[in-house]
Tab-separated table of C-alpha atoms and ligand atoms in Angstrom:
chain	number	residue	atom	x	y	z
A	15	UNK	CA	-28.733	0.146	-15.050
A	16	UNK	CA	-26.467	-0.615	-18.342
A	17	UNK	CA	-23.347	-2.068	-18.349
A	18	UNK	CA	-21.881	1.395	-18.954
A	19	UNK	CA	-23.467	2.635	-16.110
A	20	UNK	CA	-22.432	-0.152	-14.033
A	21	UNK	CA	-18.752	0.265	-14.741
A	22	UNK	CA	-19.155	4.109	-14.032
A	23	UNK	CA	-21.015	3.336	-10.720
A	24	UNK	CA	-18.330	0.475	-9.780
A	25	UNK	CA	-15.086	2.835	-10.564
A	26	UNK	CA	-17.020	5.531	-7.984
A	27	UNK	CA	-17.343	2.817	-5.149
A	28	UNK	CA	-13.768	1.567	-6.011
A	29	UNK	CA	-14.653	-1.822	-6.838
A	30	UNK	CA	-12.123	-3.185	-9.115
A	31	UNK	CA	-13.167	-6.705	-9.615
A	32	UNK	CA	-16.569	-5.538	-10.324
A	33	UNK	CA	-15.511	-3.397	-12.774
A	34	UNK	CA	-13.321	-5.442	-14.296
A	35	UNK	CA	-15.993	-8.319	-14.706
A	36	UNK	CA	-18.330	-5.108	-15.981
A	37	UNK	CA	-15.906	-4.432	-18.898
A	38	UNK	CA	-15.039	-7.781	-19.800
A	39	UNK	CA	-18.631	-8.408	-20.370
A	40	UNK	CA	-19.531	-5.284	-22.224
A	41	UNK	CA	-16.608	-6.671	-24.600
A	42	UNK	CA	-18.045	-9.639	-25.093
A	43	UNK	CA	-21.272	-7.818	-25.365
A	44	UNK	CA	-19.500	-5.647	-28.807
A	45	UNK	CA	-19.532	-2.387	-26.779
A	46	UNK	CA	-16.474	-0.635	-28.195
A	47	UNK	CA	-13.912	0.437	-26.250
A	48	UNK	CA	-14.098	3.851	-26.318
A	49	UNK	CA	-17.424	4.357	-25.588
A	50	UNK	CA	-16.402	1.901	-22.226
A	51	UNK	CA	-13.448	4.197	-21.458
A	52	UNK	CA	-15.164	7.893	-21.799
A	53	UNK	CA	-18.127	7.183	-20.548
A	54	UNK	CA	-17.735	4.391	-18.359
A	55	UNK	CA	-14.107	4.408	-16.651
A	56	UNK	CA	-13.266	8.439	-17.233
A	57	UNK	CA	-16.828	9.591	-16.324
A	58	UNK	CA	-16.403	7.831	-13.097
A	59	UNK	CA	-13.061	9.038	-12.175
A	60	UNK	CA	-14.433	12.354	-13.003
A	61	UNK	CA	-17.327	12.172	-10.713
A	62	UNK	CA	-14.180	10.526	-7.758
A	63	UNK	CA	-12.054	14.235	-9.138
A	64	UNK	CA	-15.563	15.818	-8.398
A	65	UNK	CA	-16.460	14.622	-4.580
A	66	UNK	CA	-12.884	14.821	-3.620
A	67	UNK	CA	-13.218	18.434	-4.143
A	68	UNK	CA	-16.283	18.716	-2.864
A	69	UNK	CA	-15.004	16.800	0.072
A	70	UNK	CA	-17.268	14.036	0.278
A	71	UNK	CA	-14.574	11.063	-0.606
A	72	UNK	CA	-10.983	11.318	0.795
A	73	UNK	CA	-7.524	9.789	-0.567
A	74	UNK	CA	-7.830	6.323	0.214
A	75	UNK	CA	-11.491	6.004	-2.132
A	76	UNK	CA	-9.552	8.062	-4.441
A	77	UNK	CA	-6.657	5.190	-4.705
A	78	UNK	CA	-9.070	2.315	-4.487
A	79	UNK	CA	-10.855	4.733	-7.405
A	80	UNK	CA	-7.477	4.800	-9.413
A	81	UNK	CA	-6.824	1.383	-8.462
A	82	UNK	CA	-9.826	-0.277	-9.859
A	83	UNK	CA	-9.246	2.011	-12.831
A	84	UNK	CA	-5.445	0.729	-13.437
A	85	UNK	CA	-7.375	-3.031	-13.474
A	86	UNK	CA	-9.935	-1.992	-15.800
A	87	UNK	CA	-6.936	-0.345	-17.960
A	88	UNK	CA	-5.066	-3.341	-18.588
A	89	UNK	CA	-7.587	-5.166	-19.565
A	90	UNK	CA	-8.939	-2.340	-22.186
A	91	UNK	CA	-5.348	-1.506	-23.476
A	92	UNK	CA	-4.969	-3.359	-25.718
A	93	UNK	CA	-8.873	-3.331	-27.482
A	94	UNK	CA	-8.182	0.928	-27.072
A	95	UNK	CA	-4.856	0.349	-29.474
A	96	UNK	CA	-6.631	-2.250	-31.756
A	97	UNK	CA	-9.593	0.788	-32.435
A	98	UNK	CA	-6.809	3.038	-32.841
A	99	UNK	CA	-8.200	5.696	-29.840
A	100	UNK	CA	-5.497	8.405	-29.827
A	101	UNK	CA	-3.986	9.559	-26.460
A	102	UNK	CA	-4.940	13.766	-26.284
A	103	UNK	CA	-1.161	14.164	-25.310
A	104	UNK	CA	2.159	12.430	-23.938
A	105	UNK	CA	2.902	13.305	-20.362
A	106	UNK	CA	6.228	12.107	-18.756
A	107	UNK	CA	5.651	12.285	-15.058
A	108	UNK	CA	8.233	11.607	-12.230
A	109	UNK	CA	9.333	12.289	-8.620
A	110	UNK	CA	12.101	14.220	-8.472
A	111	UNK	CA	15.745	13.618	-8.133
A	112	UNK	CA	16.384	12.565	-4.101
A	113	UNK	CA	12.302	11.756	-3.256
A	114	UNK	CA	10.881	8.542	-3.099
A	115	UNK	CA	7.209	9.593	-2.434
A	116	UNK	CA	5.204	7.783	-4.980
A	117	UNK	CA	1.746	7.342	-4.073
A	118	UNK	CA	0.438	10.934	-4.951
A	119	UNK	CA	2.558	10.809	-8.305
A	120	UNK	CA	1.368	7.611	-9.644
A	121	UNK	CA	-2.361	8.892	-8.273
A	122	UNK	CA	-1.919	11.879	-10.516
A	123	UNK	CA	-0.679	9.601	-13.472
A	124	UNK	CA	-3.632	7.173	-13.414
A	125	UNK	CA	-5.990	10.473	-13.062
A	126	UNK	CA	-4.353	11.927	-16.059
A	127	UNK	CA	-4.672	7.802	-18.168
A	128	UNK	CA	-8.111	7.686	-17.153
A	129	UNK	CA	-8.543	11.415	-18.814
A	130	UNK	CA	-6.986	10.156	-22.019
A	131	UNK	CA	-3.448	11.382	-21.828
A	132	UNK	CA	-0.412	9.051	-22.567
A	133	UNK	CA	1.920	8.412	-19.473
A	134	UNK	CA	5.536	8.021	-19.363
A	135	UNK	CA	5.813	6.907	-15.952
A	136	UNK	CA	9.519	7.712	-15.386
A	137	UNK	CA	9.431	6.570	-11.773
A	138	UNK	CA	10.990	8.225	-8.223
A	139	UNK	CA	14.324	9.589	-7.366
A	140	UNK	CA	14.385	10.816	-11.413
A	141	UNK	CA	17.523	13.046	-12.220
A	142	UNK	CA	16.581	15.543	-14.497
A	143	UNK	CA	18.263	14.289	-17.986
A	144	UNK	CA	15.758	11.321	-17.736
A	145	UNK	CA	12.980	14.250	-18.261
A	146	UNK	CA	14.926	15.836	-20.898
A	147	UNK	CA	15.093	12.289	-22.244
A	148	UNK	CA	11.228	11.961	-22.589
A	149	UNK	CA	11.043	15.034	-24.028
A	150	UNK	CA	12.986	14.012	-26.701
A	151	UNK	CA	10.704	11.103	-26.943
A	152	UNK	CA	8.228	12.816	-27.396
A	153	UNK	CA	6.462	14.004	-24.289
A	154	UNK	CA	4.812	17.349	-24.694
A	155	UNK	CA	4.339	17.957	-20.400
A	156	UNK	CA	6.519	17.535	-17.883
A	157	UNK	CA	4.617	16.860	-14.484
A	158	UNK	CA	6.791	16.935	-11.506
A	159	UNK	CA	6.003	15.625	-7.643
A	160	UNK	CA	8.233	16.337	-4.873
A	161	UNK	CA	7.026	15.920	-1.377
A	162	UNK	CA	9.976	17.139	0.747
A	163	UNK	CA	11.128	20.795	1.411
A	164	UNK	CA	14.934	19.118	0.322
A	165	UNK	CA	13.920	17.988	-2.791
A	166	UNK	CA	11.301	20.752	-4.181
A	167	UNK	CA	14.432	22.901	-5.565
A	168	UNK	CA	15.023	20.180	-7.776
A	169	UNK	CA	12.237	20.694	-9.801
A	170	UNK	CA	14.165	24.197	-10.976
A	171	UNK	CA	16.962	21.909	-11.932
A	172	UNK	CA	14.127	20.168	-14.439
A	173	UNK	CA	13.062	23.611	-15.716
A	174	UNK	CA	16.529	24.757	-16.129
A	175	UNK	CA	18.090	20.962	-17.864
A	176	UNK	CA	14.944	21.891	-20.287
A	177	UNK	CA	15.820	25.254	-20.937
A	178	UNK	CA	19.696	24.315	-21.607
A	179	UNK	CA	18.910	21.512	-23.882
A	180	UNK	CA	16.630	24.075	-26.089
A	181	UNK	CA	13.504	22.139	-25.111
A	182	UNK	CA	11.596	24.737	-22.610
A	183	UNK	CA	9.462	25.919	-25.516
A	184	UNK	CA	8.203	22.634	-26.862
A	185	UNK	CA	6.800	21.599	-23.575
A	186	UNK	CA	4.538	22.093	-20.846
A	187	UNK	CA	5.895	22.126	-17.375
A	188	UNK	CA	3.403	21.203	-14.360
A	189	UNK	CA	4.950	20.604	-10.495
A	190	UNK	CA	2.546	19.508	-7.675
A	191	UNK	CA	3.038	18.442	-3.882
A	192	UNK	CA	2.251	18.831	-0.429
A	193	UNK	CA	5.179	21.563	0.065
A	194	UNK	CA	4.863	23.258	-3.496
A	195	UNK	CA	2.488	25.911	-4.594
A	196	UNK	CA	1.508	28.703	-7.412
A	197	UNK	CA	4.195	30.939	-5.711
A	198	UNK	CA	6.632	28.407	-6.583
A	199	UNK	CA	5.831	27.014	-9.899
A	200	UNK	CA	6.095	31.231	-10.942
A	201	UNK	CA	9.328	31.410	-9.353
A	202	UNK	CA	11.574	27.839	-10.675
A	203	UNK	CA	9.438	28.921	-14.270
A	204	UNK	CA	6.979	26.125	-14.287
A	205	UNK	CA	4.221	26.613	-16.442
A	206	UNK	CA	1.442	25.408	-13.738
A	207	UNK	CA	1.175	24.153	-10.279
A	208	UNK	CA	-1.920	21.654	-8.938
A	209	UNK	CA	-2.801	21.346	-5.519
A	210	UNK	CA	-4.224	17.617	-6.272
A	211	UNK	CA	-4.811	14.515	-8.611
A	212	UNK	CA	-7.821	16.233	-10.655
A	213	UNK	CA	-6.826	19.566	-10.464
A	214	UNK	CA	-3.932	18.295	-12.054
A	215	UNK	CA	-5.643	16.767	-15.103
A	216	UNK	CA	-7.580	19.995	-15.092
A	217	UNK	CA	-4.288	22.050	-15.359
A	218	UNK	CA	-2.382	19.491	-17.838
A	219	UNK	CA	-5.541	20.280	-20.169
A	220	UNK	CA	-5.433	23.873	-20.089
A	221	UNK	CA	-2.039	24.332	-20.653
A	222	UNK	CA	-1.561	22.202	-23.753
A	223	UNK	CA	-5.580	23.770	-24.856
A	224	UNK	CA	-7.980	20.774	-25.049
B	329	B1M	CO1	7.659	10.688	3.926
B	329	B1M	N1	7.535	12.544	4.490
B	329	B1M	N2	9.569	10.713	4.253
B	329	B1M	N3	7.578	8.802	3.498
B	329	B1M	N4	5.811	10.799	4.025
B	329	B1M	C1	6.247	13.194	4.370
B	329	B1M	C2	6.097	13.866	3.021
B	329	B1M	C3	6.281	14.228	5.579
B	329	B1M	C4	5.380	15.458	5.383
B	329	B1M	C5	5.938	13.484	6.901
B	329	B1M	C6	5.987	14.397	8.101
B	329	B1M	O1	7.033	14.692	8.586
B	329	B1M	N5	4.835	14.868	8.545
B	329	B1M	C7	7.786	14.553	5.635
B	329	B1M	C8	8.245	15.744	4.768
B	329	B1M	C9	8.615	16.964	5.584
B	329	B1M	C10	9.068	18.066	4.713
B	329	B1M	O2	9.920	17.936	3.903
B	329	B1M	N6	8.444	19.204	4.925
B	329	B1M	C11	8.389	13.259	5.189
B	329	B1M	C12	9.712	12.852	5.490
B	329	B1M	C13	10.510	13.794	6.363
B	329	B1M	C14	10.275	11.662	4.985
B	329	B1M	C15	11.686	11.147	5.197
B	329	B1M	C16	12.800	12.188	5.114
B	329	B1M	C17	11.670	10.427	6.562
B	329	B1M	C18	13.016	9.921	6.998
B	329	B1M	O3	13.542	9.006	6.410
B	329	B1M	N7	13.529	10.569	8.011
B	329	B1M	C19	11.822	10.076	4.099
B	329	B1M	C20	12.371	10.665	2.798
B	329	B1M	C21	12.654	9.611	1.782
B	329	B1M	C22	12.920	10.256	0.446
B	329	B1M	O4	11.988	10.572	-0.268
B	329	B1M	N8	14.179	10.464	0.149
B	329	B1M	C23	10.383	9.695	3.897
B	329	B1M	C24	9.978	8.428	3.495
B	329	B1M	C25	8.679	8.008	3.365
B	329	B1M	C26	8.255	6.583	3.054
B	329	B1M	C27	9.177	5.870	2.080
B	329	B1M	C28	8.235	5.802	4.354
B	329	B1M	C29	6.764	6.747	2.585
B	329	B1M	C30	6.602	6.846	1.079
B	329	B1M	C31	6.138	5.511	0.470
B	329	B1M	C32	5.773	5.665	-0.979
B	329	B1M	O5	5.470	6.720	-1.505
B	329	B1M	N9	5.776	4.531	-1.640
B	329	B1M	C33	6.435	8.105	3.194
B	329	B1M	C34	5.112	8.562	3.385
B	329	B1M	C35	4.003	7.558	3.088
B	329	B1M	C36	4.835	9.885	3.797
B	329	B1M	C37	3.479	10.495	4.133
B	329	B1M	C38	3.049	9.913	5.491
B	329	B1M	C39	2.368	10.276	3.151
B	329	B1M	C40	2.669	10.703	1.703
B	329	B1M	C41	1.562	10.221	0.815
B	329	B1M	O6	1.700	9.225	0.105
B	329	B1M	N10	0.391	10.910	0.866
B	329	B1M	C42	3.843	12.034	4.227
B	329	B1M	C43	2.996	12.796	5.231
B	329	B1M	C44	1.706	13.247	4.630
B	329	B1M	O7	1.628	13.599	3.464
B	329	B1M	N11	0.701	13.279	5.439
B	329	B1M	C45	5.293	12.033	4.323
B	329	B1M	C46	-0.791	10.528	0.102
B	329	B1M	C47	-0.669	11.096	-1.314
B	329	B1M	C48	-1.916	10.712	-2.108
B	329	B1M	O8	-0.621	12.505	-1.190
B	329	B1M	O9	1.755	12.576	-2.028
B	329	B1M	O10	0.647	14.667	-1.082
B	329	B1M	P1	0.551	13.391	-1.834
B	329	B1M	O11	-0.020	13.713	-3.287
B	329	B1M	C49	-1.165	14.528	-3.483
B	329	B1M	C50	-0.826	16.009	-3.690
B	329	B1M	O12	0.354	16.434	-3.054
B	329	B1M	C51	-0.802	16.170	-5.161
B	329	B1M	O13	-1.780	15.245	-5.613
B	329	B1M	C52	-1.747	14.082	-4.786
B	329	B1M	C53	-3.138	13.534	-4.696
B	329	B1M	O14	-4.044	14.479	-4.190
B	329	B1M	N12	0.393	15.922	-5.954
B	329	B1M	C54	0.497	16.464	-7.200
B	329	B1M	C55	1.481	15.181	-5.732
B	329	B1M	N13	2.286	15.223	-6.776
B	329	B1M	C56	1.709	15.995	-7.703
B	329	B1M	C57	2.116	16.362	-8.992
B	329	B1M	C58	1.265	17.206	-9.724
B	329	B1M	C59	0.067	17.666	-9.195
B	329	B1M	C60	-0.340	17.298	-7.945
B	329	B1M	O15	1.547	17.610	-10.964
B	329	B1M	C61	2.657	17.105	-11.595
């Protein structure tokens, strides 16, 4: 097995040091970093996106998937700047205003990273000016989590800060969560719901067309 393969094969069993000991030495080894992220680190997480829907891994492989991923990440960051790898787009993803449920939004993050996007990671409990904020910044898709019945209606109040500001037609808006669904995201005026973490990356691509 190569190197490459390796890091693919250790990012599908979750196991982070591996994987980080995998990329450090395809470094060293001149392997650039692009070649490590796409078909190393995303092709893996891919394949994770893959048997989750298939059903054959669960949440916690995906998280110890993402997590080993995040490792990897840090340690390729900076090589990924230095080759000047462009991000396909600048997401600003967030919990919304009154919900501190984190886990699935920072899984859907780290799906979208590993797929090549840029994250703004604005965090839980975000009021909606802070997404208006980003968009200013810069971010071309808004991806919203809520996890509670009380706080899905203030994903509308996201749509609707957009819309105000005159920002609604520069960006992309995507909402996801356990009590959320298509229904929704047609009614509030999102522009795409996603039942899970690679659906998600799935529906970030097609809406922005890449
Ligand atoms: Co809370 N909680 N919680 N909780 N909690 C739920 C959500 C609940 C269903 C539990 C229950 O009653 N069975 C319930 C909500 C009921 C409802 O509204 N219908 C609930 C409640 C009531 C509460 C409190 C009100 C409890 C209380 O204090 N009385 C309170 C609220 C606090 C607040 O937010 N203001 C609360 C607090 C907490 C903790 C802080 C203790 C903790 C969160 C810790 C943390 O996140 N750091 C917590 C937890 C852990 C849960 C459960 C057990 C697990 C959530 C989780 O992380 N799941 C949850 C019950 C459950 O889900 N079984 C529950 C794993 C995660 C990977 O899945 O977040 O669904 P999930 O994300 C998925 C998809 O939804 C989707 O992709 C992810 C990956 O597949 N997805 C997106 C999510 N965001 C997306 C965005 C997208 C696309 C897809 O695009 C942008």
């Amino acid at each position: 097995m190569s190197l490459i393969e390796e890091i693919r094969e250790g990012i599908i069993q979750g196991q982070a040091n591996i994987v980080v000991d995998k990329v450090r030495q395809a470094l060293e080894a001149g392997e650039s970093a692009e070649v490590i992220l796409n078909q190393g680190l995303i092709s893996g997480m891919q394949r994770v996106g893959e048997m989750f829907e298939e059903g054959t891994v669960f949440v916690p492989e995906m998280l110890i998937a993402a997590r080993a991923m995040d490792k990897a990440l840090t340690l390729l960051r900076p090589h990924l700047v230095e080759a000047g790898v462009q991000p396909i787009a600048k997401v600003a993803i967030g919990t919304v205003k009154g919900d501190l449920h984190d886990i699935g939004k920072k899984l859907v993050a780290m799906m979208l990273e590993g797929s090549g996007f840029e994250i703004m990671d604005l965090g839980i409990n975000v009021p909606p000016e802070k997404f208006v904020d980003a968009v200013r910044q810069g971010a071309q898709v808004v991806a919203l989590s809520a996890l509670l019945t009380t706080t899905m209606p203030n994903m509308k109040d996201v749509v609707d800060a957009l819309d105000q500001a005159g920002l609604r037609g520069q960006t992309r808006v995507i909402i996801g969560g356990a009590p959320v669904n298509q229904n929704y995201a047609d009614q509030i005026g999102a522009d795409g719901f996603a039942p899970d973490a690679s659906s998600a990356v799935r529906k970030v691509r097609e809406l922005i067309g890449v």
